Amino acid sequence: MPDLLVNLLKLPPLQPMLDELNATGVTVRRAQPFEITPVRQFIESNFSVAWADEISAGMANKPVTVFIATRNRAVIGFAVYECTRKAFFGPAGVASDERGRGIGKALLIAALGGLRELGYAYAIIGAAGPVEFYTETVGATIIPDSEPGIYTDLLTSQ
Ligand SMILES: CC(C)(COP(=O)(O)OP(=O)(O)OC[C@H]1O[C@@H](n2cnc3c(N)ncnc32)[C@H](O)[C@@H]1OP(=O)(O)O)[C@@H](O)C(=O)NCCC(=O)NCCS
């Protein structure tokens, strides 16, 4: 899976997406350090232990570099940045029964906005799975010769 480059100076506006999701009962916000257990549990049961471990680094950043989506006070999605490498976005995921509602896009743009606030002009999406999702939502482009990237010689499956 290749790494992708995203121009952070051309991100679409986040607030209209947040307002639209809010109207359907979904909140997208930065996680809090005291929420690490429910966030990890969501990621472990829907994705992998390795992803839950990876986001734990973001929970220790100040500000926390983990965004979550919630409905009825339960986690339904997440997106993180600056966990494994500086300027990197990911991992990210939305519960399978909540996909296709704009939640992944809002989480992506919130997290990329966090990278822009740190001063970066470009972000790297590490080992992008659904490349089309990133090319369509934020105009990401494939970084040539970016495989294998940072996720090599792994102890656990991603
Ligand atoms: C990728 C993922 C986070 C997208 O979440 P989502 O909430 O379904 O995405 P959205 O509803 O915000 O989709 C936004 C747009 O991207 C498109 N899109 C969503 N998933 C896509 C995919 N896998 N491939 C191509 N396009 C996709 C949608 O059709 C939508 O287009 P539209 O605005 O024209 O309607 C979700 O499918 C997921 O959790 N996948 C499994 C984990 C994963 O692969 N994470 C990424 C690791 S790099």
Tab-separated table of C-alpha atoms and ligand atoms in Angstrom:
chain	number	residue	atom	x	y	z
A	1	MET	CA	0.000	0.000	0.000
A	2	PRO	CA	1.511	3.356	-1.025
A	3	ASP	CA	1.877	6.529	0.994
A	4	LEU	CA	-0.111	9.544	-0.229
A	5	LEU	CA	0.592	13.283	-0.121
A	6	VAL	CA	-2.109	15.823	0.789
A	7	ASN	CA	-1.958	19.599	0.337
A	8	LEU	CA	-3.206	20.979	3.671
A	9	LEU	CA	-3.640	24.478	2.214
A	10	LYS	CA	-6.558	23.237	0.106
A	11	LEU	CA	-8.668	21.342	2.643
A	12	PRO	CA	-12.435	21.677	2.264
A	13	PRO	CA	-14.208	23.549	5.100
A	14	LEU	CA	-14.917	21.291	8.083
A	15	GLN	CA	-17.694	23.160	9.899
A	16	PRO	CA	-20.529	22.472	7.391
A	17	MET	CA	-19.717	18.749	7.601
A	18	LEU	CA	-19.762	18.851	11.411
A	19	ASP	CA	-23.095	20.709	11.392
A	20	GLU	CA	-24.631	18.206	8.974
A	21	LEU	CA	-23.481	15.244	11.075
A	22	ASN	CA	-24.628	16.923	14.278
A	23	ALA	CA	-28.124	17.175	12.844
A	24	THR	CA	-28.117	13.363	12.482
A	25	GLY	CA	-26.915	12.744	16.048
A	26	VAL	CA	-23.214	12.309	15.247
A	27	THR	CA	-20.480	14.330	16.957
A	28	VAL	CA	-16.926	14.563	15.633
A	29	ARG	CA	-14.468	15.882	18.194
A	30	ARG	CA	-11.018	15.497	19.667
A	31	ALA	CA	-10.780	12.590	22.123
A	32	GLN	CA	-9.797	13.163	25.746
A	33	PRO	CA	-6.973	11.293	27.501
A	34	PHE	CA	-9.440	9.791	29.996
A	35	GLU	CA	-11.349	8.179	27.094
A	36	ILE	CA	-8.510	5.907	26.020
A	37	THR	CA	-10.290	2.705	27.143
A	38	PRO	CA	-13.525	3.093	25.127
A	39	VAL	CA	-11.596	4.364	22.113
A	40	ARG	CA	-9.152	1.453	22.243
A	41	GLN	CA	-12.011	-1.020	22.768
A	42	PHE	CA	-13.799	0.306	19.674
A	43	ILE	CA	-10.657	-0.006	17.573
A	44	GLU	CA	-9.716	-3.452	18.875
A	45	SER	CA	-13.165	-4.913	18.252
A	46	ASN	CA	-13.704	-3.274	14.845
A	47	PHE	CA	-10.149	-3.153	13.454
A	48	SER	CA	-7.015	-4.447	15.217
A	49	VAL	CA	-4.947	-4.410	18.401
A	50	ALA	CA	-2.081	-2.857	16.419
A	51	TRP	CA	-4.243	0.130	15.457
A	52	ALA	CA	-5.387	0.496	19.070
A	53	ASP	CA	-1.749	0.487	20.166
A	54	GLU	CA	-0.837	3.025	17.489
A	55	ILE	CA	-3.492	5.541	18.516
A	56	SER	CA	-2.380	5.287	22.134
A	57	ALA	CA	0.641	7.398	21.154
A	58	GLY	CA	-1.773	10.109	19.985
A	59	MET	CA	-3.625	9.983	23.289
A	60	ALA	CA	-0.376	11.034	24.992
A	61	ASN	CA	0.164	14.034	22.683
A	62	LYS	CA	-0.864	17.503	23.833
A	63	PRO	CA	-3.240	18.346	22.366
A	64	VAL	CA	-4.433	14.799	21.848
A	65	THR	CA	-4.034	13.921	18.153
A	66	VAL	CA	-6.987	11.511	18.060
A	67	PHE	CA	-10.384	12.538	16.670
A	68	ILE	CA	-13.458	10.407	17.339
A	69	ALA	CA	-17.001	10.245	16.030
A	70	THR	CA	-19.688	9.416	18.573
A	71	ARG	CA	-23.399	8.603	18.528
A	72	ASN	CA	-25.403	8.175	21.737
A	73	ARG	CA	-22.177	8.475	23.734
A	74	ALA	CA	-20.562	5.528	21.938
A	75	VAL	CA	-17.534	5.626	19.638
A	76	ILE	CA	-18.420	4.932	15.982
A	77	GLY	CA	-15.262	6.148	14.234
A	78	PHE	CA	-11.766	7.557	14.691
A	79	ALA	CA	-8.937	9.263	12.817
A	80	VAL	CA	-5.495	10.155	14.153
A	81	TYR	CA	-2.336	12.046	13.246
A	82	GLU	CA	1.262	12.260	14.493
A	83	CYS	CA	1.124	8.857	16.163
A	84	THR	CA	3.837	6.817	14.470
A	85	ARG	CA	5.666	9.544	12.515
A	86	LYS	CA	5.572	13.330	12.347
A	87	ALA	CA	3.232	14.756	9.672
A	88	PHE	CA	1.576	11.348	9.208
A	89	PHE	CA	-2.192	10.802	9.147
A	90	GLY	CA	-3.673	7.469	10.168
A	91	PRO	CA	-4.925	4.996	11.008
A	92	ALA	CA	-8.636	5.796	10.678
A	93	GLY	CA	-11.861	3.832	10.548
A	94	VAL	CA	-15.634	3.987	10.829
A	95	ALA	CA	-17.915	1.211	12.152
A	96	SER	CA	-19.181	-0.785	9.172
A	97	ASP	CA	-22.848	0.043	9.845
A	98	GLU	CA	-22.070	3.789	9.960
A	99	ARG	CA	-20.143	4.042	6.667
A	100	GLY	CA	-21.273	6.099	3.689
A	101	ARG	CA	-22.672	8.952	5.808
A	102	GLY	CA	-19.763	11.376	5.586
A	103	ILE	CA	-18.286	10.422	8.965
A	104	GLY	CA	-14.942	9.182	7.591
A	105	LYS	CA	-14.544	12.337	5.518
A	106	ALA	CA	-15.267	14.646	8.469
A	107	LEU	CA	-12.821	12.714	10.684
A	108	LEU	CA	-10.185	12.894	7.937
A	109	ILE	CA	-10.550	16.633	7.477
A	110	ALA	CA	-10.590	17.280	11.234
A	111	ALA	CA	-7.347	15.323	11.675
A	112	LEU	CA	-5.667	16.914	8.644
A	113	GLY	CA	-6.721	20.308	10.041
A	114	GLY	CA	-4.881	19.323	13.219
A	115	LEU	CA	-1.720	18.750	11.186
A	116	ARG	CA	-2.154	22.131	9.477
A	117	GLU	CA	-2.495	23.767	12.912
A	118	LEU	CA	0.875	22.246	13.815
A	119	GLY	CA	2.397	24.177	10.913
A	120	TYR	CA	2.625	21.568	8.177
A	121	ALA	CA	1.699	22.502	4.608
A	122	TYR	CA	1.545	18.876	3.446
A	123	ALA	CA	0.557	15.643	5.190
A	124	ILE	CA	1.424	12.030	4.472
A	125	ILE	CA	-1.196	9.304	4.593
A	126	GLY	CA	0.783	6.239	5.572
A	127	ALA	CA	0.115	2.966	3.745
A	128	ALA	CA	-3.242	4.104	2.390
A	129	GLY	CA	-5.777	1.294	1.997
A	130	PRO	CA	-8.692	2.910	0.162
A	131	VAL	CA	-6.613	5.218	-2.084
A	132	GLU	CA	-9.721	6.425	-3.957
A	133	PHE	CA	-11.314	7.636	-0.727
A	134	TYR	CA	-8.334	9.945	-0.161
A	135	THR	CA	-7.941	11.091	-3.778
A	136	GLU	CA	-11.645	12.004	-3.945
A	137	THR	CA	-12.070	13.638	-0.532
A	138	VAL	CA	-8.831	15.658	-0.201
A	139	GLY	CA	-7.086	15.411	-3.594
A	140	ALA	CA	-4.351	13.122	-2.261
A	141	THR	CA	-1.722	11.900	-4.707
A	142	ILE	CA	0.378	8.737	-4.584
A	143	ILE	CA	3.996	9.276	-3.509
A	144	PRO	CA	6.165	7.403	-6.040
A	145	ASP	CA	8.296	4.541	-4.725
A	146	SER	CA	6.702	4.825	-1.256
A	147	GLU	CA	6.372	1.050	-0.751
A	148	PRO	CA	7.364	-0.437	1.580
A	149	GLY	CA	6.760	2.462	3.892
A	150	ILE	CA	7.048	2.672	7.662
A	151	TYR	CA	4.943	-0.426	8.378
A	152	THR	CA	7.537	-3.149	7.833
A	153	ASP	CA	8.860	-6.046	9.931
A	154	LEU	CA	5.702	-5.999	12.048
A	155	LEU	CA	5.200	-8.017	15.238
A	156	THR	CA	1.410	-7.906	14.842
A	157	SER	CA	-0.966	-7.710	11.892
A	158	GLN	CA	-2.284	-4.235	11.166
B	1	LIG	C1	-12.368	4.459	4.594
B	1	LIG	C2	-13.478	4.757	5.612
B	1	LIG	C3	-12.857	5.381	6.867
B	1	LIG	C4	-14.476	5.727	4.975
B	1	LIG	O1	-15.442	6.061	5.957
B	1	LIG	P1	-16.942	6.496	5.540
B	1	LIG	O2	-17.558	7.119	6.725
B	1	LIG	O3	-17.657	5.370	4.909
B	1	LIG	O4	-16.614	7.581	4.412
B	1	LIG	P2	-17.569	8.783	3.948
B	1	LIG	O5	-18.993	8.381	4.079
B	1	LIG	O6	-17.147	10.017	4.648
B	1	LIG	O7	-17.171	8.890	2.415
B	1	LIG	C5	-16.794	10.099	1.801
B	1	LIG	C6	-16.691	9.853	0.314
B	1	LIG	O8	-15.691	8.875	0.032
B	1	LIG	C7	-16.238	7.773	-0.673
B	1	LIG	N1	-15.671	6.541	-0.124
B	1	LIG	C8	-15.875	6.050	1.107
B	1	LIG	N2	-15.173	4.913	1.287
B	1	LIG	C9	-14.533	4.694	0.119
B	1	LIG	C10	-13.651	3.684	-0.317
B	1	LIG	N3	-13.311	2.650	0.476
B	1	LIG	N4	-13.168	3.786	-1.574
B	1	LIG	C11	-13.518	4.799	-2.387
B	1	LIG	N5	-14.345	5.803	-2.009
B	1	LIG	C12	-14.852	5.733	-0.787
B	1	LIG	C13	-17.729	7.834	-0.400
B	1	LIG	O9	-18.445	7.254	-1.454
B	1	LIG	C14	-17.989	9.295	-0.273
B	1	LIG	O10	-18.136	9.892	-1.556
B	1	LIG	P3	-19.267	11.028	-1.792
B	1	LIG	O11	-18.870	12.178	-0.874
B	1	LIG	O12	-19.124	11.315	-3.243
B	1	LIG	O13	-20.550	10.403	-1.384
B	1	LIG	C15	-14.267	3.452	5.990
B	1	LIG	O14	-14.716	2.838	4.806
B	1	LIG	C16	-13.460	2.440	6.787
B	1	LIG	O15	-13.452	2.468	8.025
B	1	LIG	N6	-12.782	1.487	6.108
B	1	LIG	C17	-12.028	0.427	6.787
B	1	LIG	C18	-10.789	0.947	7.465
B	1	LIG	C19	-9.839	1.634	6.500
B	1	LIG	O16	-9.606	1.191	5.374
B	1	LIG	N7	-9.251	2.749	6.978
B	1	LIG	C20	-8.294	3.536	6.224
B	1	LIG	C21	-6.919	3.102	6.572
B	1	LIG	S1	-5.685	3.940	5.576
